[in-house]
Every structure is written in C-alpha cells, then in structure tokens.
Amino acid sequence: MVRPNEEVEALLQEYGDLIAITGGEAFRARAYEKAARAIGGHPADVSHLDAAGLQEIPGVGRSIADKVVEYFRTGKVAVAEERRARIPAGVRQLMSIPTLGPRRAMTLHEELHISSVDELADAVRAEKLRDLRGFGEKTEANILHGIALLRQAGGRILLSAAMGAAQEIITELSGVAGCENCAYAGSLRRMRETIGDLDILVAASRSAPFMDALTELPSTAEVLVHGAKKTSVRTVDGIQVDLRVVRPDSWGAALQYFTGSKAHNIHTRTIAVHAGLKLSEYGLFDAESGDLIASRTEEEVYARLGLPWIPPTLREDRGEIEAGLRGELPETVTEDDIRGDLHTHTDLTDGLAPLEDMVTAAAALGHAYYAITDHAPDLSMQRMTDEKVLDQRERVRALDGRHHRMRLLHGTELNIGPDGEVDWPDAFLAGFDICVASVHSHFGLDRAAMTRRLVRACENPHINVIGHPTTRLLGKRPGIDADFDDVFAACARTGTALEINAQPDRLDLGDEDILRARSHGAKFAIDTDAHSIPQLACLRYGVGTAQRGWLTPDDVINTWPPRRLRRFLRKGRSG
Ligand code: DGT
Ligand code: CA
Ligand code: CA
Ligand code: ZN
C-alpha cells in the first residue's frame, strides 16, 4: 500500500468525523468518508498528483483535491484545524492518539468523562470500553497500540507552543508578592526545536505562594507533584510544567543547572571537580571546606570555572566548552542582526493578507529590505499566472520607497520538479530580484534522484535560496532522503543559500544540518515564510535554530547590508 495515500485517507476520514461532531451537514461528512476510501484504495501515489489529477479519482471533487494538495504542501488543512479547535480540549487530547478518531474520542468524553490519555489508558485496563456502542476488544487493543505510539514520539511539543505557555505562566507568577525573578530554563531556553516539558524558575524567599499559584492557574488541568522545592502540573493543552522556587542568592547557579543540557552540565561539573570545586543547583563550592564561591549570577559561576558566559543555545556539549576555554566562542547571530525577510507570501496565492498590509507590517518591524515571494504556477492550486505575477511586480515597484527605509524585492517561491526543473524559463526568471525554490511534491524519490534534483536546483543561475530544504514537518513528516553533504557542497559552490525556515513546525534546516552545511562553507537565509502578519514574528525561532547551528551574521545573507546582498543574489551573473 502507498503510505501517502493512507495518510490522506486518515486525514479525510478525520475531517468527515470533525464535520459530523461539530454539527456540519451529514451529506458533507459522508462525501469525505467516501473520498477517503477512494484515495486509500487508489493504486498510484497521490502525493505525485496535482489538483487536476486528484479529481480523476472517483468521489474527489475540486474542494477535496485542493485540501489534499494543501496537506502535502503544509502538513495541515486550515479548515480542519479550525474545526478541531472547536471541540473540547479533553477530546482534542484524546485525538492525539494516532488510532483514535474524533468520533470515538467524543463518545469517550461524553459517556465516560475521559479527557486525558492517562485516563483512557486506565479505562482500557479496567475494561470499561468494551460495553460502549461502537467499541470492542479489538478497539481496545487498537487504542493501547495508539497510546504506545504516542508515547514513543515522547509527547514533545513545538517550541512556539511551549514559548506561549511559558510566557503566560511567567506573567502570572511575576505578579505574586515576593517574586524577585522569574524565567524559563530547560530546553526552551536553549531553543530546541521541540520541548519535552517546561522548566520555570522563581527566585523568592518563600516558595509556597508560587507553588499554590501554579496549581490554581485556570490553565492547570492536573497537579502531578505539589511540594516545597518542586511542583509539577499538566496544563489543559497537555503540557507538563515543572516549577522550582530557589533562594535569590542562588539564582545564577539554579538557572545554569536547570537550563542544561544535561551533557553540558556534566561537562561543566567535571571541570569543577578538576579544579577542586563542586557545582550544583545551589552554587559553586570549595570541595574541601564547603565554602560558597559563586551562585548569584550565571556569569559568576562560569567565570569561576575559567569560562566566559555561554549562550544557552550553545549549551549542548558540542564543543562550546572547549571553544569557551580557548576564548573562541562564536558571536552568534541575533534577531537584531536580521535586516530583512526573504521569503513571504500574500493573498495573491495562499497568504491571508494583501501585499500592502504585509509590507506595512514588515516595515514596522524595522526591516531594511523585504521580499515578496508568492507561489509559482506549478503548484496548480495557487492558480498563479505570468500575468498575475507581472501585475504584482508593478504594484511592488509602486510601493517601493513608500516605507522610507525599507526596500522591496520582488521574488517568487518556485517548485523544484522531480528532475530539478522549475516553473518558468530562464528569461522569465531573470525578471525577479530573488528566487526561492522548494520541494513541494514527489517526496518519495530515491536518494540518488533526490540528490540530483536538489543539486540541479542549486546550479540554476536564477535560484538564490533553497526553501525549507528537507521539507520535514516536526512530529508529522520526516525529511526527504538525499545526500545532503552533496547538496550543501553544491550550495557553497554555486552561491545558493540554504533557508532556515522559521515556521515553528518546520525549523528547516535544523541545528545538526546547519552545522554540517556550515562546515561545507554554505550561506544561509533565516526566513519566516509568513503567510499572515502574525507569522512575521516567528523569525525568533529561526534565529534560535541558527544560533544552535553556531551561525554568525557573516553566515546569514539577510543580515548583510543591501549592497552585499544584491551581489550575492546576482550569483556571479553580470548586471
Ligand atoms: P526536555 O524537557 O526533554 O525538552 O529537555 P530539558 O533539557 O529541559 O530536560 P529536563 O526538563 O529533564 O531537565 C531540565 C534541565 O535540568 C536539564 O537540561 C539539565 C538539568 N538536569 C536534569 N536532570 C539532570 C541530571 O540528571 N543531571 C544533570 N547534570 N542535570 C540534569
Ligand atoms: Ca524541560
Ligand atoms: Ca523538566
Ligand atoms: Zn513559502
């Protein structure tokens, strides 16, 4: 069976169920179920079909075909997300189990008042499900299998979701009397691409008011541990939060300890031991006398270990301690260094906001340049034409200069076809200021063909940036299989930048790939790929990821002054 077809079958089945339980028309729900079965049973890989090809499958009309194309491109279907947001949080949590659809989740919620994965596991074990209509022993076994799958994935959440939850909790706790400091630590402070749980620290002389406040927040669904040193809760969105309250004079040591990573801590502790010291979350002590040496700030703790302060995004024991000892830590790129965004969309294709509004919002961010890169015609659902894109260019030229400091670039996001070809001929491509090119289909090519495809795109003299190079979707879709060392080398050789796509469910390239690409001498572009105004702000996640890949401003083309950027975009061509 073809895997993408199964994925689409499950997606359409789920959407049909969502329509049914959110009060949609029954005939529409049935239409989706029918299309789901047809696609599940279709012999050819549907990820290779465009909207027209999909409509040749019986039961698949225009609107269903568009949703399938949208799914392969973005990993989600916006209207399905909207429907999902309308059902109770407990049901949504149950639906995160791969084998449990919305209909069954709703039944479990209504009949047995189950609203968490743990409660469901208990109910299955107590054999409470088999008497419900539509359930049986086989369903129970299926559900247990689904729960096992979910736990294997580790239940990690996206960086953006963790950041949102952490900021709300910090705002609440900072308002509690006696709070001298409050911050997030752990993998969130290190800006890992996914987060296991939140680690929040408070500095105060009394802990009880903070522990109580956390357990009483409206967002708290369940209290796991309620203690004086540590309290752990689970939020209504299923996020675990660990709160620790420390004495103000040990703030720096606690922050250093709970920021981790574990590997970084083990290495710093070893350095302490070799110097006759002892490092813990309470401070740095003399091993023999037990005297406190440093604990108030992270800087002091690192300094007494002979180290400069190490940025949290580097703390993975990937050479940062050795570099620090040598005084050679990289000056990693910051959000302030970014001068512009080189990959964004408008409502001419699948963006939500008109050109003028996107440009105004970008100017408000203080950008010095901004590229509009709507989709090209091969993504047929977007219905782009030569005429529309040329008309957009006129509008861009007319707008340019109206936002005093910000220059506009007119670009496009091309589709890299299976053989590395793109939507438009050279002469037409030459009219753009910048071309991003991305893989949006044919994810299943073999490694050699995929590598050739990407290398060919790099060799195209008009392609400046490879968009979301691996096409992975965190927690949903693995990246494509290619020899990326060859691709990275081709980027360096041809003057093609690799994108660090800042969308929180992409973060593509990820940190490990950035480190590899950098060793080949490739350059990077940190872009939002914004499809709406709020998404222009996700740049911070791309910057965090770039820092984790040790990038400096010199590695990132959109930190460069306009003149240097323009030279790079000419890719060795004259003019
Ligand atoms: P996560 O939650 O899986 O995304 O990753 P972290 O890094 O936030 O890990 P977590 O929440 O288990 O612990 C937070 C920090 O506390 C961790 O980064 C380092 C520190 N830590 C936890 N357990 C240990 C340990 O056994 N030894 C040392 N040295 N540090 C630890
Ligand atoms: Ca954590
Ligand atoms: Ca934790
Ligand atoms: Zn895009």
XYZ file of N, CA and C in Angstrom, residues 409-564:
468
model
N 11.863 43.740 -2.554
C 12.360 42.864 -3.616
C 11.173 42.070 -4.130
N 11.081 41.983 -5.464
C 10.006 41.148 -5.996
C 10.571 39.788 -6.358
N 10.035 38.753 -5.706
C 10.543 37.404 -5.939
C 9.428 36.407 -6.110
N 9.789 35.141 -6.048
C 8.804 34.069 -6.152
C 9.346 32.860 -5.416
N 8.435 31.975 -5.025
C 8.843 30.675 -4.490
C 8.530 29.629 -5.554
N 9.587 29.164 -6.213
C 9.443 28.181 -7.290
C 9.262 26.781 -6.710
N 8.751 25.890 -7.538
C 8.633 24.482 -7.177
C 9.738 23.716 -7.874
N 10.505 22.962 -7.099
C 11.554 22.144 -7.716
C 10.895 20.837 -8.157
N 10.800 20.628 -9.465
C 10.183 19.415 -10.004
C 11.070 18.200 -9.766
N 10.567 17.008 -10.106
C 11.322 15.781 -9.822
C 12.700 15.740 -10.466
N 12.889 16.434 -11.587
C 14.208 16.433 -12.218
C 14.997 17.704 -11.927
N 14.535 18.499 -10.977
C 15.255 19.718 -10.639
C 14.835 20.905 -11.477
N 13.848 20.697 -12.359
C 13.376 21.803 -13.189
C 12.419 22.677 -12.365
N 12.228 23.941 -12.803
C 11.312 24.824 -12.087
C 10.271 25.413 -13.031
N 9.357 26.183 -12.460
C 8.132 26.595 -13.144
C 8.319 27.425 -14.411
N 9.280 28.346 -14.399
C 9.378 29.295 -15.501
C 10.705 29.158 -16.246
N 10.753 29.539 -17.521
C 12.026 29.531 -18.268
C 12.972 30.631 -17.777
N 14.258 30.469 -18.093
C 15.300 31.391 -17.631
C 14.967 32.865 -17.859
N 14.496 33.162 -19.065
C 14.274 34.572 -19.405
C 13.249 35.187 -18.455
N 12.249 34.427 -18.096
C 11.229 34.951 -17.186
C 11.784 35.054 -15.763
N 12.574 34.060 -15.365
C 13.160 34.071 -14.011
C 14.070 35.281 -13.828
N 14.718 35.686 -14.912
C 15.656 36.798 -14.829
C 14.979 38.092 -14.395
N 13.671 38.172 -14.547
C 12.943 39.373 -14.154
C 12.718 39.515 -12.647
N 12.984 38.445 -11.889
C 12.781 38.525 -10.432
C 14.038 39.032 -9.738
N 13.855 39.718 -8.606
C 15.001 40.148 -7.802
C 15.576 38.987 -7.007
N 14.714 38.024 -6.670
C 15.160 36.879 -5.866
C 14.247 35.689 -6.144
N 14.834 34.504 -6.262
C 14.032 33.280 -6.409
C 14.367 32.312 -5.281
N 13.333 31.973 -4.497
C 13.420 30.866 -3.543
C 12.906 29.658 -4.317
N 13.464 28.479 -4.100
C 12.931 27.283 -4.774
C 12.829 26.164 -3.754
N 11.679 25.490 -3.747
C 11.417 24.490 -2.709
C 10.807 23.232 -3.292
N 10.966 22.138 -2.551
C 10.320 20.873 -2.894
C 8.927 20.874 -2.252
N 7.904 20.660 -3.102
C 6.531 20.636 -2.602
C 5.796 19.360 -3.015
N 6.467 18.459 -3.712
C 5.811 17.234 -4.199
C 6.885 16.181 -4.437
N 6.469 14.972 -4.830
C 7.411 13.891 -5.134
C 8.421 13.730 -4.002
N 7.891 13.495 -2.787
C 8.760 13.374 -1.613
C 9.470 12.022 -1.562
N 8.979 11.077 -2.387
C 9.461 9.705 -2.248
C 10.530 9.266 -3.244
N 11.146 10.204 -3.977
C 12.203 9.815 -4.926
C 13.335 9.094 -4.199
N 14.041 8.226 -4.933
C 15.165 7.559 -4.253
C 16.295 8.569 -4.023
N 17.201 8.168 -3.134
C 18.231 9.083 -2.645
C 19.049 9.734 -3.764
N 19.462 8.933 -4.728
C 20.301 9.478 -5.806
C 19.512 10.498 -6.629
N 18.265 10.163 -6.951
C 17.445 11.071 -7.754
C 17.137 12.349 -6.979
N 16.886 12.202 -5.681
C 16.567 13.378 -4.864
C 17.783 14.298 -4.769
N 18.958 13.701 -4.620
C 20.184 14.494 -4.523
C 20.405 15.268 -5.830
N 20.270 14.543 -6.958
C 20.448 15.176 -8.269
C 19.474 16.341 -8.442
N 18.234 16.090 -8.022
C 17.176 17.102 -8.128
C 17.579 18.403 -7.416
N 18.060 18.274 -6.177
C 18.408 19.464 -5.396
C 19.681 20.130 -5.913
N 20.654 19.308 -6.317
C 21.905 19.877 -6.832
C 21.610 20.662 -8.110
N 20.713 20.103 -8.952
C 20.358 20.809 -10.180
C 19.706 22.159 -9.883
N 18.882 22.177 -8.878
C 18.257 23.454 -8.497
C 19.330 24.467 -8.096
N 20.343 24.008 -7.362
C 21.427 24.920 -6.960
C 22.152 25.459 -8.191
N 22.270 24.599 -9.196
C 23.031 25.001 -10.386
C 22.259 25.958 -11.286
N 20.976 26.109 -11.041
C 20.178 27.082 -11.798
C 20.659 28.493 -11.436
N 21.120 29.268 -12.424
C 21.712 30.577 -12.105
C 20.718 31.571 -11.504
N 19.420 31.257 -11.544
C 18.432 32.202 -11.023
C 17.937 31.842 -9.629
N 18.279 30.657 -9.160
C 17.782 30.232 -7.842
C 18.756 30.680 -6.761
N 18.253 31.475 -5.821
C 19.104 32.069 -4.791
C 19.026 31.361 -3.448
N 17.872 30.784 -3.155
C 17.663 30.189 -1.833
C 16.911 28.869 -2.019
N 17.388 27.805 -1.358
C 16.615 26.559 -1.329
C 15.689 26.651 -0.107
N 14.378 26.712 -0.362
C 13.403 26.872 0.725
C 13.210 25.572 1.488
N 12.931 25.690 2.787
C 12.770 24.516 3.682
C 13.384 23.248 3.077
N 14.746 23.167 3.120
C 15.473 22.169 2.320
C 15.084 20.699 2.545
N 14.722 20.299 3.744
C 14.400 18.869 3.928
C 12.898 18.608 3.836
N 12.077 19.658 3.868
C 10.606 19.598 3.844
C 10.006 18.852 5.039
N 10.790 18.627 6.081
C 10.229 17.921 7.239
C 9.143 18.762 7.890
N 8.189 18.086 8.559
C 7.215 18.764 9.406
C 7.318 18.107 10.768
N 7.684 18.882 11.773
C 8.013 18.302 13.072
C 6.844 17.500 13.638
N 7.144 16.273 14.015
C 6.139 15.394 14.594
C 5.168 14.830 13.584
N 5.344 15.184 12.293
C 4.373 14.744 11.294
C 4.988 14.056 10.096
N 6.034 14.653 9.575
C 6.586 14.112 8.333
C 8.101 14.195 8.408
N 8.781 13.051 8.166
C 10.244 13.107 8.162
C 10.727 13.870 6.936
N 11.973 14.290 6.953
C 12.527 14.995 5.807
C 12.735 14.039 4.636
N 12.951 14.608 3.449
C 13.220 13.789 2.274
C 14.607 13.173 2.393
N 14.801 12.084 1.645
C 16.069 11.371 1.708
C 16.962 11.831 0.558
N 18.052 12.498 0.911
C 19.021 12.925 -0.104
C 20.399 12.892 0.536
N 21.435 12.910 -0.290
C 22.778 13.031 0.260
C 23.022 14.524 0.497
N 22.686 14.977 1.689
C 22.726 16.416 1.932
C 24.142 16.976 1.944
N 25.145 16.133 2.193
C 26.508 16.659 2.082
C 26.776 17.135 0.653
N 26.278 16.366 -0.325
C 26.420 16.796 -1.723
C 25.650 18.092 -1.981
N 24.441 18.172 -1.424
C 23.608 19.354 -1.636
C 24.271 20.581 -0.995
N 24.765 20.421 0.221
C 25.384 21.553 0.925
C 26.629 22.023 0.171
N 27.398 21.067 -0.323
C 28.600 21.429 -1.091
C 28.195 22.192 -2.355
N 27.111 21.744 -3.000
C 26.642 22.426 -4.216
C 26.190 23.849 -3.884
N 25.549 24.028 -2.749
C 25.131 25.371 -2.335
C 26.349 26.282 -2.181
N 27.371 25.773 -1.501
C 28.574 26.579 -1.274
C 29.241 26.930 -2.610
N 29.301 25.953 -3.501
C 29.989 26.126 -4.784
C 29.260 27.116 -5.690
N 27.905 27.075 -5.664
C 27.137 27.857 -6.635
C 26.651 29.196 -6.083
N 26.874 29.438 -4.784
C 26.344 30.687 -4.221
C 24.842 30.647 -4.036
N 24.333 29.500 -3.603
C 22.911 29.351 -3.302
C 22.776 29.215 -1.794
N 21.914 30.038 -1.191
C 21.766 29.975 0.264
C 20.800 28.858 0.650
N 21.006 28.327 1.834
C 20.070 27.354 2.398
C 19.146 28.095 3.339
N 17.866 27.819 3.223
C 16.935 28.506 4.114
C 16.942 27.867 5.503
N 16.776 28.721 6.521
C 16.371 28.247 7.836
C 14.957 28.780 7.983
N 14.001 27.938 7.650
C 12.600 28.342 7.642
C 12.129 28.435 9.087
N 11.648 29.612 9.485
C 11.374 29.881 10.900
C 9.994 29.437 11.357
N 9.181 28.879 10.445
C 7.879 28.361 10.883
C 8.132 27.302 11.951
N 7.467 27.428 13.112
C 7.789 26.525 14.229
C 7.568 25.047 13.928
N 6.694 24.707 12.986
C 6.540 23.273 12.690
C 7.504 22.808 11.597
N 8.322 23.715 11.087
C 9.354 23.319 10.122
C 10.750 23.407 10.749
N 11.178 24.612 11.135
C 12.565 24.839 11.569
C 13.499 23.988 10.706
N 13.523 24.360 9.438
C 14.150 23.549 8.400
C 15.019 24.479 7.558
N 16.348 24.300 7.630
C 17.170 23.280 8.247
C 17.127 23.303 9.779
N 17.357 22.140 10.373
C 17.516 22.040 11.812
C 18.975 22.195 12.205
N 19.229 22.254 13.533
C 20.575 22.600 14.014
C 21.694 21.682 13.502
N 21.446 20.359 13.520
C 22.515 19.430 13.107
C 22.871 19.634 11.627
N 21.839 19.817 10.811
C 22.088 20.038 9.380
C 22.791 21.373 9.144
N 22.451 22.377 9.955
C 23.121 23.679 9.808
C 24.614 23.530 10.083
N 24.932 22.791 11.158
C 26.341 22.590 11.492
C 27.083 21.920 10.325
N 26.418 20.928 9.708
C 27.050 20.231 8.575
C 27.201 21.170 7.388
N 26.132 21.904 7.085
C 26.153 22.782 5.913
C 27.224 23.864 6.085
N 27.344 24.360 7.308
C 28.325 25.408 7.600
C 29.738 24.884 7.377
N 29.966 23.612 7.715
C 31.307 23.063 7.524
C 31.648 22.956 6.030
N 30.633 22.971 5.170
C 30.883 22.988 3.720
C 31.072 24.413 3.193
N 30.870 25.396 4.061
C 31.040 26.785 3.629
C 29.786 27.400 3.024
N 28.631 26.760 3.233
C 27.392 27.297 2.661
C 26.929 28.536 3.429
N 26.116 29.360 2.763
C 25.476 30.514 3.407
C 24.004 30.190 3.666
N 23.369 31.019 4.500
C 22.009 30.732 4.960
C 21.120 31.968 4.852
N 19.802 31.726 4.779
C 18.819 32.817 4.877
C 17.807 32.408 5.932
N 17.641 33.228 6.969
C 16.651 32.933 8.010
C 15.361 33.657 7.633
N 14.358 32.888 7.197
C 13.141 33.498 6.652
C 11.901 33.005 7.385
N 10.850 33.848 7.380
C 9.633 33.435 8.087
C 8.708 32.589 7.219
N 8.760 32.733 5.886
C 7.781 32.055 5.026
C 6.376 32.469 5.494
N 6.252 33.723 5.948
C 4.992 34.174 6.558
C 3.852 34.114 5.554
N 2.734 33.559 5.986
C 1.508 33.549 5.191
C 0.475 34.495 5.799
N 0.885 35.208 6.873
C -0.023 36.157 7.522
C 0.837 37.125 8.329
N 0.237 38.220 8.782
C 1.008 39.225 9.520
C 1.603 38.671 10.823
N 0.813 37.965 11.651
C 1.424 37.466 12.903
C 2.638 36.563 12.651
N 2.639 35.860 11.527
C 3.753 34.937 11.279
C 5.071 35.659 10.993
N 5.020 36.959 10.724
C 6.276 37.698 10.526
C 7.121 37.692 11.792
N 6.476 37.415 12.934
C 7.196 37.448 14.208
C 7.886 36.128 14.534
N 7.698 35.096 13.725
C 8.314 33.814 14.099
C 9.802 33.759 13.769
N 10.318 34.867 13.262
C 11.751 34.970 12.980
C 12.612 34.493 14.160
N 12.161 34.799 15.386
C 12.955 34.462 16.578
C 13.275 32.971 16.662
N 12.337 32.124 16.196
C 12.590 30.676 16.266
C 13.638 30.265 15.232
N 13.627 30.944 14.100
C 14.656 30.676 13.094
C 16.020 31.139 13.591
N 16.040 32.291 14.263
C 17.303 32.810 14.794
C 17.837 31.861 15.877
N 16.954 31.393 16.760
C 17.365 30.442 17.803
C 17.978 29.189 17.187
N 17.345 28.701 16.129
C 17.842 27.498 15.455
C 19.210 27.770 14.812
N 19.348 28.954 14.214
C 20.639 29.331 13.608
C 21.730 29.400 14.680
N 21.371 29.944 15.858
C 22.359 30.009 16.948
C 22.781 28.597 17.358
N 21.810 27.698 17.420
C 22.134 26.313 17.774
C 23.048 25.682 16.725
N 23.028 26.240 15.517
C 23.947 25.785 14.466
C 25.212 26.631 14.411
N 25.469 27.438 15.455
C 26.707 28.227 15.601
C 26.887 29.284 14.513
N 25.804 29.761 13.918
C 25.962 30.725 12.823
C 26.240 32.133 13.344
N 27.098 32.840 12.629
C 27.401 34.235 12.914
C 26.731 35.071 11.816
N 26.631 36.393 12.009
C 25.998 37.222 10.971
C 26.624 37.041 9.592
N 27.920 36.783 9.553
C 28.562 36.632 8.250
C 28.022 35.422 7.472
N 27.493 34.422 8.189
C 26.954 33.228 7.531
C 25.547 33.442 6.977
N 24.883 34.535 7.397
C 23.454 34.690 7.128
C 23.224 35.873 6.201
N 22.798 35.609 4.965
C 22.757 36.663 3.942
C 21.777 37.787 4.288
N 20.719 37.485 5.050
C 19.792 38.574 5.369
C 20.166 39.359 6.631
N 21.444 39.261 7.035
C 21.988 40.238 7.990
C 22.869 41.225 7.228
N 23.123 40.942 5.956
C 24.093 41.744 5.200
C 23.490 43.067 4.759
N 24.349 44.077 4.569
C 23.863 45.334 4.001
C 23.322 45.078 2.582
N 22.378 45.911 2.113
C 21.722 45.671 0.827
C 22.687 45.432 -0.335
N 23.770 46.172 -0.352
C 24.686 46.065 -1.500
C 25.326 44.667 -1.574
N 25.749 44.180 -0.393
C 26.371 42.847 -0.368
C 25.330 41.773 -0.714
